[in-house]
PDB file of C-alpha atoms and ligand atoms in Angstrom:
ATOM      1  CA  MET A1167      36.197  71.513  87.203  1.00 98.00           C
ATOM      2  CA  LYS A1168      35.168  75.584  87.862  1.00 98.00           C
ATOM      3  CA  ILE A1169      38.478  77.099  87.102  1.00 98.00           C
ATOM      4  CA  ALA A1170      38.949  81.428  87.611  1.00 98.00           C
ATOM      5  CA  ILE A1171      42.224  82.506  85.401  1.00 98.00           C
ATOM      6  CA  ILE A1172      43.886  85.218  87.104  1.00 98.00           C
ATOM      7  CA  GLY A1173      46.319  86.838  84.631  1.00 97.00           C
ATOM      8  CA  SER A1174      44.783  86.547  81.001  1.00 96.00           C
ATOM      9  CA  GLY A1175      48.004  86.716  79.270  1.00 97.00           C
ATOM     10  CA  ASN A1176      50.674  83.922  77.457  1.00 98.00           C
ATOM     11  CA  VAL A1177      50.061  81.425  79.835  1.00 98.00           C
ATOM     12  CA  GLY A1178      46.015  82.109  80.980  1.00 98.00           C
ATOM     13  CA  GLY A1179      45.387  82.596  77.977  1.00 98.00           C
ATOM     14  CA  ALA A1180      46.817  79.166  76.683  1.00 98.00           C
ATOM     15  CA  LEU A1181      45.466  77.480  79.571  1.00 98.00           C
ATOM     16  CA  ALA A1182      41.957  78.824  79.594  1.00 98.00           C
ATOM     17  CA  GLN A1183      41.574  77.109  75.856  1.00 98.00           C
ATOM     18  CA  GLY A1184      42.987  74.193  76.269  1.00 98.00           C
ATOM     19  CA  TRP A1185      40.972  73.626  80.159  1.00 98.00           C
ATOM     20  CA  LEU A1186      38.152  75.419  77.920  1.00 98.00           C
ATOM     21  CA  ARG A1187      38.403  72.757  74.660  1.00 97.00           C
ATOM     22  CA  ALA A1188      38.945  69.408  77.128  1.00 98.00           C
ATOM     23  CA  GLY A1189      34.770  70.791  78.888  1.00 98.00           C
ATOM     24  CA  HIS A1190      35.897  72.597  82.236  1.00 98.00           C
ATOM     25  CA  GLN A1191      33.997  75.499  82.887  1.00 98.00           C
ATOM     26  CA  VAL A1192      37.009  78.934  82.685  1.00 98.00           C
ATOM     27  CA  VAL A1193      36.624  82.142  83.728  1.00 98.00           C
ATOM     28  CA  ILE A1194      38.586  85.825  83.763  1.00 98.00           C
ATOM     29  CA  GLY A1195      39.338  87.543  86.500  1.00 98.00           C
ATOM     30  CA  ALA A1196      40.623  90.363  86.153  1.00 96.00           C
ATOM     31  CA  LYS A1197      41.042  93.944  87.125  1.00 92.00           C
ATOM     32  CA  PHE A1198      39.776  95.200  83.744  1.00 93.00           C
ATOM     33  CA  PRO A1199      37.654  92.341  82.221  1.00 93.00           C
ATOM     34  CA  LEU A1200      38.051  93.463  79.080  1.00 90.00           C
ATOM     35  CA  SER A1201      40.584  95.528  78.541  1.00 93.00           C
ATOM     36  CA  GLU A1202      42.024  96.260  74.707  1.00 94.00           C
ATOM     37  CA  LYS A1203      44.584  93.727  76.090  1.00 94.00           C
ATOM     38  CA  ASN A1204      42.500  90.883  76.217  1.00 95.00           C
ATOM     39  CA  GLN A1205      40.167  91.297  73.371  1.00 96.00           C
ATOM     40  CA  HIS A1206      42.394  89.662  71.055  1.00 96.00           C
ATOM     41  CA  LEU A1207      41.294  86.056  73.954  1.00 97.00           C
ATOM     42  CA  ALA A1208      38.037  87.103  74.210  1.00 97.00           C
ATOM     43  CA  THR A1209      37.363  86.559  70.503  1.00 97.00           C
ATOM     44  CA  LEU A1210      38.719  83.229  70.886  1.00 97.00           C
ATOM     45  CA  ILE A1211      37.468  81.919  74.111  1.00 97.00           C
ATOM     46  CA  GLY A1212      33.527  84.695  74.455  1.00 97.00           C
ATOM     47  CA  LYS A1213      33.667  88.113  76.085  1.00 97.00           C
ATOM     48  CA  ASP A1214      31.166  85.921  78.778  1.00 97.00           C
ATOM     49  CA  LYS A1215      34.887  84.738  80.413  1.00 98.00           C
ATOM     50  CA  PHE A1216      35.519  88.172  81.806  1.00 98.00           C
ATOM     51  CA  MET A1217      34.746  88.788  84.829  1.00 98.00           C
ATOM     52  CA  GLY A1218      35.932  90.942  88.179  1.00 97.00           C
ATOM     53  CA  LEU A1219      38.877  89.267  89.892  1.00 98.00           C
ATOM     54  CA  LYS A1220      36.813  88.437  92.751  1.00 98.00           C
ATOM     55  CA  GLU A1221      33.605  86.803  91.049  1.00 98.00           C
ATOM     56  CA  ALA A1222      36.268  85.070  88.914  1.00 98.00           C
ATOM     57  CA  VAL A1223      37.673  82.830  92.190  1.00 98.00           C
ATOM     58  CA  GLN A1224      34.505  83.064  94.570  1.00 98.00           C
ATOM     59  CA  THR A1225      32.308  81.379  91.597  1.00 97.00           C
ATOM     60  CA  SER A1226      35.276  78.902  91.160  1.00 98.00           C
ATOM     61  CA  GLU A1227      36.490  75.555  93.332  1.00 98.00           C
ATOM     62  CA  VAL A1228      40.253  76.212  90.985  1.00 98.00           C
ATOM     63  CA  VAL A1229      42.396  79.622  91.134  1.00 98.00           C
ATOM     64  CA  LEU A1230      45.438  79.225  88.059  1.00 99.00           C
ATOM     65  CA  ILE A1231      48.008  82.458  88.876  1.00 98.00           C
ATOM     66  CA  ALA A1232      49.515  83.204  85.983  1.00 98.00           C
ATOM     67  CA  THR A1233      50.315  86.654  87.188  1.00 98.00           C
ATOM     68  CA  PRO A1234      54.183  88.392  87.376  1.00 97.00           C
ATOM     69  CA  PRO A1235      54.770  87.308  91.046  1.00 98.00           C
ATOM     70  CA  THR A1236      55.429  90.496  92.477  1.00 97.00           C
ATOM     71  CA  ALA A1237      51.243  90.896  91.569  1.00 98.00           C
ATOM     72  CA  ILE A1238      50.829  88.208  94.090  1.00 98.00           C
ATOM     73  CA  PHE A1239      49.957  91.096  96.667  1.00 98.00           C
ATOM     74  CA  ASP A1240      47.809  92.657  95.206  1.00 98.00           C
ATOM     75  CA  VAL A1241      45.753  89.424  94.116  1.00 98.00           C
ATOM     76  CA  ILE A1242      45.296  87.865  97.794  1.00 98.00           C
ATOM     77  CA  ALA A1243      43.676  91.089  98.738  1.00 98.00           C
ATOM     78  CA  GLU A1244      41.430  90.819  95.584  1.00 98.00           C
ATOM     79  CA  MET A1245      39.972  87.542  95.934  1.00 98.00           C
ATOM     80  CA  GLY A1246      38.396  87.032  98.892  1.00 98.00           C
ATOM     81  CA  GLU A1247      37.738  83.833 100.871  1.00 97.00           C
ATOM     82  CA  LEU A1248      39.504  81.452  99.826  1.00 98.00           C
ATOM     83  CA  ALA A1249      39.485  78.306 102.292  1.00 97.00           C
ATOM     84  CA  GLY A1250      38.129  75.277 100.490  1.00 96.00           C
ATOM     85  CA  LYS A1251      40.255  76.363  97.167  1.00 98.00           C
ATOM     86  CA  VAL A1252      42.914  75.108  94.949  1.00 98.00           C
ATOM     87  CA  ILE A1253      45.170  77.161  93.700  1.00 99.00           C
ATOM     88  CA  ILE A1254      47.564  76.713  90.902  1.00 99.00           C
ATOM     89  CA  ASP A1255      50.105  78.871  90.707  1.00 99.00           C
ATOM     90  CA  ALA A1256      51.612  78.877  87.226  1.00 98.00           C
ATOM     91  CA  THR A1257      54.008  81.504  88.011  1.00 98.00           C
ATOM     92  CA  ASN A1258      58.485  81.911  87.516  1.00 98.00           C
ATOM     93  CA  ALA A1259      59.971  84.492  90.579  1.00 96.00           C
ATOM     94  CA  VAL A1260      63.618  83.410  88.989  1.00 82.00           C
ATOM     95  CA  ARG A1261      64.294  87.317  87.876  1.00 84.00           C
ATOM     96  CA  GLN A1262      61.600  88.735  91.015  1.00 91.00           C
ATOM     97  CA  LYS A1263      60.535  87.424  94.136  1.00 96.00           C
ATOM     98  CA  PRO A1264      57.717  88.315  95.541  1.00 98.00           C
ATOM     99  CA  LEU A1265      59.783  89.428  98.813  1.00 97.00           C
ATOM    100  CA  PRO A1266      59.540  88.315 101.639  1.00 98.00           C
ATOM    101  CA  TYR A1267      59.186  85.203 100.030  1.00 98.00           C
ATOM    102  CA  ASP A1268      60.666  82.978  98.106  1.00 97.00           C
ATOM    103  CA  THR A1269      58.030  82.531  95.760  1.00 98.00           C
ATOM    104  CA  VAL A1270      54.608  82.860  94.864  1.00 98.00           C
ATOM    105  CA  TYR A1271      54.129  79.195  96.164  1.00 98.00           C
ATOM    106  CA  HIS A1272      55.372  80.338  99.420  1.00 98.00           C
ATOM    107  CA  ALA A1273      53.559  83.403  99.806  1.00 98.00           C
ATOM    108  CA  LEU A1274      49.926  82.094  99.449  1.00 98.00           C
ATOM    109  CA  VAL A1275      50.520  78.747 101.987  1.00 98.00           C
ATOM    110  CA  ASP A1276      51.623  81.258 104.406  1.00 98.00           C
ATOM    111  CA  LYS A1277      48.639  84.591 103.462  1.00 98.00           C
ATOM    112  CA  THR A1278      46.165  82.055 102.349  1.00 98.00           C
ATOM    113  CA  PRO A1279      44.164  78.514 103.630  1.00 98.00           C
ATOM    114  CA  ALA A1280      44.029  77.704 100.287  1.00 98.00           C
ATOM    115  CA  GLN A1281      45.471  74.298  99.025  1.00 98.00           C
ATOM    116  CA  VAL A1282      48.543  74.868  96.808  1.00 98.00           C
ATOM    117  CA  VAL A1283      50.677  73.427  94.617  1.00 99.00           C
ATOM    118  CA  LYS A1284      53.032  74.863  91.868  1.00 98.00           C
ATOM    119  CA  CYS A1285      52.817  73.639  88.443  1.00 98.00           C
ATOM    120  CA  PHE A1286      52.324  75.072  84.347  1.00 98.00           C
ATOM    121  CA  ASN A1287      55.414  76.579  85.485  1.00 98.00           C
ATOM    122  CA  THR A1288      58.348  74.445  83.584  1.00 98.00           C
ATOM    123  CA  THR A1289      57.297  75.193  80.013  1.00 98.00           C
ATOM    124  CA  GLY A1290      56.884  78.109  77.493  1.00 98.00           C
ATOM    125  CA  PHE A1291      53.254  79.338  76.894  1.00 98.00           C
ATOM    126  CA  GLU A1292      53.540  77.747  73.012  1.00 98.00           C
ATOM    127  CA  ASN A1293      53.619  74.100  74.745  1.00 98.00           C
ATOM    128  CA  MET A1294      51.124  74.912  77.084  1.00 98.00           C
ATOM    129  CA  LEU A1295      48.377  75.832  73.319  1.00 97.00           C
ATOM    130  CA  ASN A1296      50.167  72.230  72.785  1.00 97.00           C
ATOM    131  CA  PRO A1297      52.217  69.761  74.380  1.00 98.00           C
ATOM    132  CA  THR A1298      51.962  67.677  71.301  1.00 98.00           C
ATOM    133  CA  TYR A1299      55.754  66.371  69.392  1.00 98.00           C
ATOM    134  CA  GLY A1300      54.775  63.799  66.999  1.00 96.00           C
ATOM    135  CA  GLU A1301      53.726  61.149  68.763  1.00 95.00           C
ATOM    136  CA  LEU A1302      54.585  62.422  72.219  1.00 97.00           C
ATOM    137  CA  LYS A1303      52.547  64.041  73.956  1.00 98.00           C
ATOM    138  CA  ILE A1304      55.576  66.130  76.119  1.00 98.00           C
ATOM    139  CA  ASP A1305      55.961  66.609  80.729  1.00 98.00           C
ATOM    140  CA  LEU A1306      55.098  68.639  83.420  1.00 98.00           C
ATOM    141  CA  PHE A1307      56.030  68.671  86.848  1.00 98.00           C
ATOM    142  CA  MET A1308      54.091  69.537  90.508  1.00 98.00           C
ATOM    143  CA  ALA A1309      55.801  70.910  93.744  1.00 98.00           C
ATOM    144  CA  GLY A1310      54.039  71.911  97.223  1.00 98.00           C
ATOM    145  CA  ASP A1311      52.319  70.049 100.319  1.00 98.00           C
ATOM    146  CA  SER A1312      48.846  69.441  99.109  1.00 98.00           C
ATOM    147  CA  GLU A1313      48.364  65.933  97.883  1.00 98.00           C
ATOM    148  CA  GLU A1314      44.710  67.576  96.779  1.00 98.00           C
ATOM    149  CA  ALA A1315      46.011  70.752  95.270  1.00 98.00           C
ATOM    150  CA  LYS A1316      48.214  67.274  93.523  1.00 98.00           C
ATOM    151  CA  LYS A1317      45.512  65.490  92.475  1.00 98.00           C
ATOM    152  CA  VAL A1318      43.922  68.379  90.581  1.00 98.00           C
ATOM    153  CA  ALA A1319      46.881  69.554  88.660  1.00 98.00           C
ATOM    154  CA  LEU A1320      47.831  66.350  87.891  1.00 98.00           C
ATOM    155  CA  GLN A1321      44.279  66.069  85.900  1.00 98.00           C
ATOM    156  CA  LEU A1322      43.816  69.689  84.582  1.00 98.00           C
ATOM    157  CA  ALA A1323      47.743  68.866  83.247  1.00 98.00           C
ATOM    158  CA  LEU A1324      46.275  65.809  81.047  1.00 98.00           C
ATOM    159  CA  ASP A1325      42.926  67.898  80.509  1.00 98.00           C
ATOM    160  CA  ALA A1326      45.236  70.218  79.065  1.00 98.00           C
ATOM    161  CA  GLY A1327      46.507  67.455  76.543  1.00 98.00           C
ATOM    162  CA  PHE A1328      50.783  66.782  78.883  1.00 98.00           C
ATOM    163  CA  GLY A1329      51.261  62.577  78.654  1.00 98.00           C
ATOM    164  CA  ALA A1330      52.462  63.158  82.339  1.00 98.00           C
ATOM    165  CA  CYS A1331      52.870  65.883  85.248  1.00 98.00           C
ATOM    166  CA  MET A1332      55.473  64.381  87.152  1.00 98.00           C
ATOM    167  CA  ASP A1333      55.477  64.701  91.458  1.00 98.00           C
ATOM    168  CA  PHE A1334      58.545  67.049  91.445  1.00 98.00           C
ATOM    169  CA  GLY A1335      57.993  66.753  95.330  1.00 98.00           C
ATOM    170  CA  LYS A1336      57.095  69.285  98.485  1.00 98.00           C
ATOM    171  CA  GLY A1337      57.031  72.300  99.463  1.00 98.00           C
ATOM    172  CA  ASP A1338      60.260  72.135  99.931  1.00 98.00           C
ATOM    173  CA  LYS A1339      61.269  71.754  95.953  1.00 98.00           C
ATOM    174  CA  VAL A1340      59.385  74.301  94.484  1.00 98.00           C
ATOM    175  CA  VAL A1341      62.394  76.196  94.865  1.00 97.00           C
ATOM    176  CA  LEU A1342      63.846  73.554  92.583  1.00 98.00           C
ATOM    177  CA  GLN A1343      61.586  73.562  90.432  1.00 98.00           C
ATOM    178  CA  GLU A1344      61.812  77.189  89.797  1.00 98.00           C
ATOM    179  CA  GLN A1345      64.864  76.025  89.089  1.00 97.00           C
ATOM    180  CA  PHE A1346      64.576  73.905  86.651  1.00 97.00           C
ATOM    181  CA  ALA A1347      61.970  76.099  84.584  1.00 98.00           C
ATOM    182  CA  LEU A1348      65.127  78.073  84.587  1.00 97.00           C
ATOM    183  CA  SER A1349      66.635  75.221  82.763  1.00 97.00           C
ATOM    184  CA  TRP A1350      64.060  75.274  79.939  1.00 98.00           C
ATOM    185  CA  ILE A1351      64.854  79.319  79.717  1.00 97.00           C
ATOM    186  CA  ASN A1352      68.603  78.924  79.456  1.00 97.00           C
ATOM    187  CA  LEU A1353      67.875  75.908  77.006  1.00 98.00           C
ATOM    188  CA  ALA A1354      64.704  77.646  75.047  1.00 98.00           C
ATOM    189  CA  ILE A1355      66.257  81.043  74.762  1.00 97.00           C
ATOM    190  CA  MET A1356      69.423  82.181  76.180  1.00 96.00           C
ATOM    191  CA  GLN A1357      71.078  79.131  74.620  1.00 98.00           C
ATOM    192  CA  GLY A1358      69.188  79.870  71.395  1.00 98.00           C
ATOM    193  CA  HIS A1359      67.195  76.512  71.102  1.00 98.00           C
ATOM    194  CA  GLY A1360      64.313  78.112  70.791  1.00 98.00           C
ATOM    195  CA  ARG A1361      61.241  78.016  72.558  1.00 98.00           C
ATOM    196  CA  ASN A1362      59.988  74.434  70.567  1.00 96.00           C
ATOM    197  CA  MET A1363      61.583  71.929  72.781  1.00 97.00           C
ATOM    198  CA  ALA A1364      60.230  70.664  75.730  1.00 97.00           C
ATOM    199  CA  PHE A1365      60.888  68.069  78.527  1.00 97.00           C
ATOM    200  CA  LYS A1366      59.767  64.664  78.627  1.00 97.00           C
ATOM    201  CA  VAL A1367      60.575  61.897  81.577  1.00 97.00           C
ATOM    202  CA  VAL A1368      61.712  58.122  79.966  1.00 95.00           C
ATOM    203  CA  TRP A1369      62.115  55.056  81.941  1.00 94.00           C
ATOM    204  CA  ARG A1370      63.346  51.645  81.183  1.00 96.00           C
TER     205      ARG A1370
HETATM  206  N1  LIG B2851      55.445  83.374  78.914  1.00 67.30           N
HETATM  207  C1  LIG B2851      56.472  81.623  79.445  1.00 67.30           C
HETATM  208  O1  LIG B2851      56.315  80.839  78.390  1.00 67.30           O
HETATM  209  C2  LIG B2851      55.945  81.143  81.273  1.00 67.30           C
HETATM  210  C3  LIG B2851      55.930  79.608  81.189  1.00 67.30           C
HETATM  211  C4  LIG B2851      55.736  80.101  82.081  1.00 67.30           C
HETATM  212  C5  LIG B2851      55.690  80.264  83.470  1.00 67.30           C
HETATM  213  N2  LIG B2851      55.548  81.916  83.593  1.00 67.30           N
HETATM  214  C6  LIG B2851      54.973  82.634  84.300  1.00 67.30           C
HETATM  215  O2  LIG B2851      53.622  82.963  84.154  1.00 67.30           O
HETATM  216  C7  LIG B2851      53.592  84.082  84.882  1.00 67.30           C
HETATM  217  C8  LIG B2851      52.488  84.690  84.335  1.00 67.30           C
HETATM  218  O3  LIG B2851      53.543  85.414  82.558  1.00 67.30           O
HETATM  219  P1  LIG B2851      52.905  85.405  81.131  1.00 67.30           P
HETATM  220  O4  LIG B2851      54.298  84.925  80.363  1.00 67.30           O
HETATM  221  O5  LIG B2851      51.517  84.198  80.550  1.00 67.30           O
HETATM  222  O6  LIG B2851      52.515  87.128  81.763  1.00 67.30           O
HETATM  223  P2  LIG B2851      52.262  88.523  80.642  1.00 67.30           P
HETATM  224  O7  LIG B2851      51.256  87.285  79.269  1.00 67.30           O
HETATM  225  O8  LIG B2851      52.171  89.752  80.772  1.00 67.30           O
HETATM  226  O9  LIG B2851      50.379  88.119  81.073  1.00 67.30           O
HETATM  227  C9  LIG B2851      50.301  88.531  82.337  1.00 67.30           C
HETATM  228  C10 LIG B2851      48.907  88.896  82.754  1.00 67.30           C
HETATM  229  O10 LIG B2851      49.163  89.657  84.422  1.00 67.30           O
HETATM  230  C11 LIG B2851      47.900  90.106  84.805  1.00 67.30           C
HETATM  231  N3  LIG B2851      48.166  91.189  85.440  1.00 67.30           N
HETATM  232  C12 LIG B2851      49.359  92.154  86.145  1.00 67.30           C
HETATM  233  N4  LIG B2851      49.738  92.444  86.924  1.00 67.30           N
HETATM  234  C13 LIG B2851      47.812  91.727  87.744  1.00 67.30           C
HETATM  235  C14 LIG B2851      47.311  92.029  89.009  1.00 67.30           C
HETATM  236  N5  LIG B2851      47.712  93.334  89.919  1.00 67.30           N
HETATM  237  N6  LIG B2851      46.440  91.926  89.072  1.00 67.30           N
HETATM  238  C15 LIG B2851      45.919  90.935  88.398  1.00 67.30           C
HETATM  239  N7  LIG B2851      46.514  90.561  87.483  1.00 67.30           N
HETATM  240  C16 LIG B2851      47.622  91.096  86.713  1.00 67.30           C
HETATM  241  C17 LIG B2851      47.833  91.135  83.032  1.00 67.30           C
HETATM  242  O11 LIG B2851      47.185  91.866  83.247  1.00 67.30           O
HETATM  243  P3  LIG B2851      46.853  93.263  82.344  1.00 67.30           P
HETATM  244  O12 LIG B2851      48.092  92.491  80.581  1.00 67.30           O
HETATM  245  O13 LIG B2851      46.015  93.662  82.049  1.00 67.30           O
HETATM  246  O14 LIG B2851      48.204  94.471  82.982  1.00 67.30           O
HETATM  247  C18 LIG B2851      48.240  89.834  82.479  1.00 67.30           C
HETATM  248  O15 LIG B2851      47.089  89.297  82.132  1.00 67.30           O
HETATM  249  C19 LIG B2851      54.531  84.891  85.033  1.00 67.30           C
HETATM  250  O16 LIG B2851      55.037  84.520  86.691  1.00 67.30           O
HETATM  251  C20 LIG B2851      55.695  83.699  84.156  1.00 67.30           C
HETATM  252  O17 LIG B2851      57.182  83.741  85.299  1.00 67.30           O
HETATM  253  C21 LIG B2851      55.272  82.373  81.562  1.00 67.30           C
END
């Protein structure tokens, strides 16, 4: 797939590496493509992957949003035409909402014609770099109203090395999925269990 990553920090950088390893065409869209902050990632994935935000989005089928939640209005204004594109929202607005919306997902659904899904938000970026724990591959979760966007998110989760991407429900479950992310943050950081922990769903 042709993927544009908006936000090349912890999350965007980790997923760029995983998706490139899986053979996807990944570009990073940024206001300042080869800024000081992007130099390390550029040495890992190549300077040629960095370009302006609009160019990255317009040359891609799928867009990952991995910015602070409140940046979404700037990002929407800069992305250009979005009809026919899938947008994956990896942000968590648990501390800072993109008002008047509860989440970036809701802002994207209201303000763009894209197919939107919330995914890649429920675990730490270290787990996105390496989703393998011994024999186990950890799981992701996805929520939203677009079945088309969910198919893409599922494939990209598997391609990044996750074991599964469980359907958390439709758009009315997006806030719950962000609360689920907060549960990981609570356990890993506030309760001190460390960031090298992850969720895996088991059945019998
Ligand atoms: N960290 C995690 O483990 C984790 C896990 C799951 C979900 N999340 C969520 O993922 C999102 C990103 O987290 P992160 O840790 O990757 O953050 P980060 O390392 O701070 O990276 C944020 C990126 O967003 C870019 N950005 C900021 N404002 C922008 C704008 N107006 N237009 C375009 N790009 C902009 C930044 O560019 P500059 O550096 O140039 O400012 C930077 O590349 C957050 O919403 C977070 O809640 C994080």
